[in-house]
Amino acid sequence: VSTANREFSELASLMMLFTPLSLFVLEQTWSEPLSLCLLCLWALYQTKRKPSSACIALSLLLATKQVSLVFLFFWGVLMRPRVKELLLTLALFCAILLPFFFWSPGDFIQDTILHHIRYQPPLYCLTINTLYKTYTHADLPGWSVLLPVAALLGLLAWRSPRCFAGPVHASQL
C-alpha cells in the first residue's frame, strides 16, 4: 500500500469520526454527507496529484454550503495553490452560483447571505449566545464573536500542517 493511499484512508476515516454531528447528520440526510464526500474527493485527488480534478471537487464543495468557504481560506494559506488552480476553482464556483444569482438576484442575496447574517438561534440551542441571552435578554455584540473567531482562524492557519491535510484539519471548526 502506497503512503498516499494510507494517508488518504486514515484522513477519510478521521474526517468521518471527528466531523461535528457527523452521525446525526448522516442519519438526517442533510447536505453534510455531500460536503464530506466532496471533501474526501478533494483529498483523494490531492494525493493522486490531479490538480484539475481537485479544483472541480473543491469548487463543488464551496458551492454546496456557505460554511465551507472557510476551507478556501485555509487552502490558500496552508497549501499555497498555483494561481491557475485558484482561478480554476473560483471560475467553477462562480459558474455554479451565477445562474442562481441571475435567476433572482434579490432572493439569492437574501437566502444565501442576509438570512445567515440575521439568523437568531432559538433559545434551546447550546451556544454561548443563548447562555448570554438567557441572563441578559440581549444578543452578544458582533465584535465579541468575530474577534475570537478571527483569532482562532489565525491560530489554526499558523499551527496547521502545510500539506493537503492542513486545510482539512484547520477547517474542522
PDB file of C-alpha atoms in Angstrom:
ATOM      1  CA  VAL A   1       0.000   0.000   0.000  1.00  0.00           C
ATOM      2  CA  SER A   2       1.435   3.349  -1.002  1.00  0.00           C
ATOM      3  CA  THR A   3       1.977   6.090   1.537  1.00  0.00           C
ATOM      4  CA  ALA A   4      -0.535   8.384  -0.216  1.00  0.00           C
ATOM      5  CA  ASN A   5      -3.277   5.740  -0.098  1.00  0.00           C
ATOM      6  CA  ARG A   6      -2.594   5.027   3.569  1.00  0.00           C
ATOM      7  CA  GLU A   7      -2.658   8.749   4.414  1.00  0.00           C
ATOM      8  CA  PHE A   8      -5.891   9.239   2.500  1.00  0.00           C
ATOM      9  CA  SER A   9      -7.548   6.242   4.189  1.00  0.00           C
ATOM     10  CA  GLU A  10      -6.598   7.486   7.629  1.00  0.00           C
ATOM     11  CA  LEU A  11      -7.666  11.040   6.838  1.00  0.00           C
ATOM     12  CA  ALA A  12     -11.029   9.929   5.395  1.00  0.00           C
ATOM     13  CA  SER A  13     -11.867   7.846   8.459  1.00  0.00           C
ATOM     14  CA  LEU A  14     -10.776  10.611  10.835  1.00  0.00           C
ATOM     15  CA  MET A  15     -12.880  13.163   8.950  1.00  0.00           C
ATOM     16  CA  MET A  16     -15.895  10.899   9.334  1.00  0.00           C
ATOM     17  CA  LEU A  17     -15.292  10.310  13.029  1.00  0.00           C
ATOM     18  CA  PHE A  18     -14.394  13.843  14.077  1.00  0.00           C
ATOM     19  CA  THR A  19     -16.695  15.962  11.924  1.00  0.00           C
ATOM     20  CA  PRO A  20     -19.104  17.533  14.415  1.00  0.00           C
ATOM     21  CA  LEU A  21     -22.517  15.888  14.345  1.00  0.00           C
ATOM     22  CA  SER A  22     -21.449  13.565  11.514  1.00  0.00           C
ATOM     23  CA  LEU A  23     -23.504  10.588  12.635  1.00  0.00           C
ATOM     24  CA  PHE A  24     -26.602  12.672  13.400  1.00  0.00           C
ATOM     25  CA  VAL A  25     -26.302  14.471  10.084  1.00  0.00           C
ATOM     26  CA  LEU A  26     -25.899  11.229   8.163  1.00  0.00           C
ATOM     27  CA  GLU A  27     -28.946   9.904   9.909  1.00  0.00           C
ATOM     28  CA  GLN A  28     -30.948  13.011   8.984  1.00  0.00           C
ATOM     29  CA  THR A  29     -29.549  13.132   5.399  1.00  0.00           C
ATOM     30  CA  TRP A  30     -28.764  16.817   5.334  1.00  0.00           C
ATOM     31  CA  SER A  31     -26.244  18.278   2.919  1.00  0.00           C
ATOM     32  CA  GLU A  32     -23.252  17.489   5.145  1.00  0.00           C
ATOM     33  CA  PRO A  33     -22.819  13.977   3.709  1.00  0.00           C
ATOM     34  CA  LEU A  34     -22.447  15.516   0.254  1.00  0.00           C
ATOM     35  CA  SER A  35     -19.973  18.070   1.601  1.00  0.00           C
ATOM     36  CA  LEU A  36     -17.989  15.348   3.327  1.00  0.00           C
ATOM     37  CA  CYS A  37     -17.966  13.290   0.119  1.00  0.00           C
ATOM     38  CA  LEU A  38     -16.685  16.269  -1.885  1.00  0.00           C
ATOM     39  CA  LEU A  39     -14.052  16.958   0.759  1.00  0.00           C
ATOM     40  CA  CYS A  40     -12.912  13.330   0.540  1.00  0.00           C
ATOM     41  CA  LEU A  41     -12.813  13.577  -3.268  1.00  0.00           C
ATOM     42  CA  TRP A  42     -10.702  16.709  -2.995  1.00  0.00           C
ATOM     43  CA  ALA A  43      -8.292  14.923  -0.641  1.00  0.00           C
ATOM     44  CA  LEU A  44      -8.164  11.884  -2.912  1.00  0.00           C
ATOM     45  CA  TYR A  45      -7.342  13.990  -5.972  1.00  0.00           C
ATOM     46  CA  GLN A  46      -4.727  15.896  -3.993  1.00  0.00           C
ATOM     47  CA  THR A  47      -2.986  12.665  -3.020  1.00  0.00           C
ATOM     48  CA  LYS A  48      -3.208  11.373  -6.601  1.00  0.00           C
ATOM     49  CA  ARG A  49      -1.709  14.665  -7.835  1.00  0.00           C
ATOM     50  CA  LYS A  50      -4.653  15.521 -10.091  1.00  0.00           C
ATOM     51  CA  PRO A  51      -4.997  19.275  -9.529  1.00  0.00           C
ATOM     52  CA  SER A  52      -7.766  19.891 -12.090  1.00  0.00           C
ATOM     53  CA  SER A  53      -9.994  17.213 -10.589  1.00  0.00           C
ATOM     54  CA  ALA A  54      -9.190  18.519  -7.108  1.00  0.00           C
ATOM     55  CA  CYS A  55     -10.220  22.031  -8.192  1.00  0.00           C
ATOM     56  CA  ILE A  56     -13.531  20.704  -9.526  1.00  0.00           C
ATOM     57  CA  ALA A  57     -14.255  18.853  -6.267  1.00  0.00           C
ATOM     58  CA  LEU A  58     -13.277  21.932  -4.239  1.00  0.00           C
ATOM     59  CA  SER A  59     -15.467  24.283  -6.273  1.00  0.00           C
ATOM     60  CA  LEU A  60     -18.438  21.931  -5.837  1.00  0.00           C
ATOM     61  CA  LEU A  61     -17.723  21.788  -2.107  1.00  0.00           C
ATOM     62  CA  LEU A  62     -17.610  25.586  -1.875  1.00  0.00           C
ATOM     63  CA  ALA A  63     -20.858  25.927  -3.808  1.00  0.00           C
ATOM     64  CA  THR A  64     -22.653  23.331  -1.693  1.00  0.00           C
ATOM     65  CA  LYS A  65     -22.569  25.118   1.666  1.00  0.00           C
ATOM     66  CA  GLN A  66     -21.682  28.669   2.678  1.00  0.00           C
ATOM     67  CA  VAL A  67     -19.828  27.353   5.725  1.00  0.00           C
ATOM     68  CA  SER A  68     -17.301  25.577   3.505  1.00  0.00           C
ATOM     69  CA  LEU A  69     -15.978  28.930   2.281  1.00  0.00           C
ATOM     70  CA  VAL A  70     -13.696  28.927   5.333  1.00  0.00           C
ATOM     71  CA  PHE A  71     -11.978  25.950   3.679  1.00  0.00           C
ATOM     72  CA  LEU A  72     -10.951  28.238   0.792  1.00  0.00           C
ATOM     73  CA  PHE A  73      -9.068  30.445   3.253  1.00  0.00           C
ATOM     74  CA  PHE A  74      -7.118  27.520   4.701  1.00  0.00           C
ATOM     75  CA  TRP A  75      -6.460  26.015   1.275  1.00  0.00           C
ATOM     76  CA  GLY A  76      -4.968  29.311   0.130  1.00  0.00           C
ATOM     77  CA  VAL A  77      -2.934  29.940   3.278  1.00  0.00           C
ATOM     78  CA  LEU A  78      -1.696  26.435   4.022  1.00  0.00           C
ATOM     79  CA  MET A  79      -1.222  24.895   0.588  1.00  0.00           C
ATOM     80  CA  ARG A  80      -0.465  27.999  -1.439  1.00  0.00           C
ATOM     81  CA  PRO A  81      -2.093  26.727  -4.637  1.00  0.00           C
ATOM     82  CA  ARG A  82      -0.838  27.839  -8.014  1.00  0.00           C
ATOM     83  CA  VAL A  83      -2.659  30.816  -9.486  1.00  0.00           C
ATOM     84  CA  LYS A  84      -4.067  28.562 -12.216  1.00  0.00           C
ATOM     85  CA  GLU A  85      -5.629  26.234  -9.627  1.00  0.00           C
ATOM     86  CA  LEU A  86      -7.067  29.128  -7.637  1.00  0.00           C
ATOM     87  CA  LEU A  87      -8.553  30.753 -10.745  1.00  0.00           C
ATOM     88  CA  LEU A  88      -9.997  27.439 -11.964  1.00  0.00           C
ATOM     89  CA  THR A  89     -11.626  26.805  -8.589  1.00  0.00           C
ATOM     90  CA  LEU A  90     -13.082  30.315  -8.376  1.00  0.00           C
ATOM     91  CA  ALA A  91     -14.260  30.227 -12.010  1.00  0.00           C
ATOM     92  CA  LEU A  92     -16.092  26.929 -11.482  1.00  0.00           C
ATOM     93  CA  PHE A  93     -17.511  28.187  -8.186  1.00  0.00           C
ATOM     94  CA  CYS A  94     -18.857  31.295  -9.930  1.00  0.00           C
ATOM     95  CA  ALA A  95     -20.156  29.233 -12.874  1.00  0.00           C
ATOM     96  CA  ILE A  96     -22.183  27.148 -10.416  1.00  0.00           C
ATOM     97  CA  LEU A  97     -23.596  30.096  -8.457  1.00  0.00           C
ATOM     98  CA  LEU A  98     -24.121  32.763 -11.115  1.00  0.00           C
ATOM     99  CA  PRO A  99     -27.162  31.117 -12.783  1.00  0.00           C
ATOM    100  CA  PHE A 100     -28.939  31.158  -9.421  1.00  0.00           C
ATOM    101  CA  PHE A 101     -27.938  34.780  -8.880  1.00  0.00           C
ATOM    102  CA  PHE A 102     -29.196  35.871 -12.304  1.00  0.00           C
ATOM    103  CA  TRP A 103     -32.428  33.934 -11.892  1.00  0.00           C
ATOM    104  CA  SER A 104     -33.414  36.092  -8.906  1.00  0.00           C
ATOM    105  CA  PRO A 105     -30.700  38.384  -7.530  1.00  0.00           C
ATOM    106  CA  GLY A 106     -32.757  39.643  -4.595  1.00  0.00           C
ATOM    107  CA  ASP A 107     -33.754  36.181  -3.428  1.00  0.00           C
ATOM    108  CA  PHE A 108     -30.229  34.854  -3.913  1.00  0.00           C
ATOM    109  CA  ILE A 109     -28.720  37.589  -1.731  1.00  0.00           C
ATOM    110  CA  GLN A 110     -31.496  37.213   0.845  1.00  0.00           C
ATOM    111  CA  ASP A 111     -31.266  33.418   1.089  1.00  0.00           C
ATOM    112  CA  THR A 112     -27.513  32.899   0.872  1.00  0.00           C
ATOM    113  CA  ILE A 113     -26.114  35.949   2.663  1.00  0.00           C
ATOM    114  CA  LEU A 114     -28.613  38.065   4.589  1.00  0.00           C
ATOM    115  CA  HIS A 115     -30.515  35.148   6.096  1.00  0.00           C
ATOM    116  CA  HIS A 116     -27.343  33.849   7.749  1.00  0.00           C
ATOM    117  CA  ILE A 117     -26.301  37.286   8.975  1.00  0.00           C
ATOM    118  CA  ARG A 118     -29.713  37.994  10.511  1.00  0.00           C
ATOM    119  CA  TYR A 119     -30.340  34.471  11.842  1.00  0.00           C
ATOM    120  CA  GLN A 120     -31.332  34.357  15.510  1.00  0.00           C
ATOM    121  CA  PRO A 121     -30.760  30.938  17.050  1.00  0.00           C
ATOM    122  CA  PRO A 122     -33.611  29.695  19.217  1.00  0.00           C
ATOM    123  CA  LEU A 123     -33.142  29.671  22.981  1.00  0.00           C
ATOM    124  CA  TYR A 124     -32.895  25.879  23.143  1.00  0.00           C
ATOM    125  CA  CYS A 125     -29.600  25.893  21.166  1.00  0.00           C
ATOM    126  CA  LEU A 126     -26.451  25.072  23.084  1.00  0.00           C
ATOM    127  CA  THR A 127     -24.454  28.187  22.227  1.00  0.00           C
ATOM    128  CA  ILE A 128     -22.658  30.884  24.156  1.00  0.00           C
ATOM    129  CA  ASN A 129     -25.045  33.451  22.675  1.00  0.00           C
ATOM    130  CA  THR A 130     -28.034  31.541  24.080  1.00  0.00           C
ATOM    131  CA  LEU A 131     -26.481  31.454  27.538  1.00  0.00           C
ATOM    132  CA  TYR A 132     -25.729  35.178  27.342  1.00  0.00           C
ATOM    133  CA  LYS A 133     -29.242  35.934  26.030  1.00  0.00           C
ATOM    134  CA  THR A 134     -30.880  33.878  28.795  1.00  0.00           C
ATOM    135  CA  TYR A 135     -29.304  36.022  31.500  1.00  0.00           C
ATOM    136  CA  THR A 136     -29.146  39.440  29.818  1.00  0.00           C
ATOM    137  CA  HIS A 137     -32.065  39.283  27.343  1.00  0.00           C
ATOM    138  CA  ALA A 138     -29.773  40.640  24.629  1.00  0.00           C
ATOM    139  CA  ASP A 139     -27.541  39.148  21.952  1.00  0.00           C
ATOM    140  CA  LEU A 140     -23.778  39.135  22.191  1.00  0.00           C
ATOM    141  CA  PRO A 141     -22.226  42.114  20.417  1.00  0.00           C
ATOM    142  CA  GLY A 142     -20.931  41.194  16.948  1.00  0.00           C
ATOM    143  CA  TRP A 143     -17.335  42.060  17.751  1.00  0.00           C
ATOM    144  CA  SER A 144     -17.338  39.683  20.731  1.00  0.00           C
ATOM    145  CA  VAL A 145     -17.922  36.803  18.337  1.00  0.00           C
ATOM    146  CA  LEU A 146     -15.851  37.969  15.375  1.00  0.00           C
ATOM    147  CA  LEU A 147     -12.649  38.687  17.311  1.00  0.00           C
ATOM    148  CA  PRO A 148     -12.317  35.215  18.873  1.00  0.00           C
ATOM    149  CA  VAL A 149     -13.245  33.552  15.566  1.00  0.00           C
ATOM    150  CA  ALA A 150     -10.642  35.620  13.698  1.00  0.00           C
ATOM    151  CA  ALA A 151      -8.058  34.777  16.367  1.00  0.00           C
ATOM    152  CA  LEU A 152      -8.940  31.082  16.135  1.00  0.00           C
ATOM    153  CA  LEU A 153      -8.685  31.128  12.332  1.00  0.00           C
ATOM    154  CA  GLY A 154      -5.292  32.808  12.575  1.00  0.00           C
ATOM    155  CA  LEU A 155      -4.077  30.313  15.168  1.00  0.00           C
ATOM    156  CA  LEU A 156      -5.276  27.369  13.089  1.00  0.00           C
ATOM    157  CA  ALA A 157      -3.651  28.772   9.952  1.00  0.00           C
ATOM    158  CA  TRP A 158      -0.399  29.231  11.866  1.00  0.00           C
ATOM    159  CA  ARG A 159      -0.393  25.815  13.607  1.00  0.00           C
ATOM    160  CA  SER A 160      -1.890  23.521  10.926  1.00  0.00           C
ATOM    161  CA  PRO A 161       0.385  21.326   8.811  1.00  0.00           C
ATOM    162  CA  ARG A 162       1.487  22.747   5.451  1.00  0.00           C
ATOM    163  CA  CYS A 163       0.273  19.772   3.413  1.00  0.00           C
ATOM    164  CA  PHE A 164      -3.038  18.694   1.929  1.00  0.00           C
ATOM    165  CA  ALA A 165      -4.281  17.598   5.365  1.00  0.00           C
ATOM    166  CA  GLY A 166      -3.743  21.118   6.741  1.00  0.00           C
ATOM    167  CA  PRO A 167      -6.884  22.748   5.309  1.00  0.00           C
ATOM    168  CA  VAL A 168      -8.981  19.736   6.321  1.00  0.00           C
ATOM    169  CA  HIS A 169      -7.545  19.820   9.840  1.00  0.00           C
ATOM    170  CA  ALA A 170      -7.982  23.563  10.202  1.00  0.00           C
ATOM    171  CA  SER A 171     -11.479  23.828   8.729  1.00  0.00           C
ATOM    172  CA  GLN A 172     -12.994  21.253  11.088  1.00  0.00           C
ATOM    173  CA  LEU A 173     -14.323  24.000  13.366  1.00  0.00           C
TER     174      LEU A 173
END
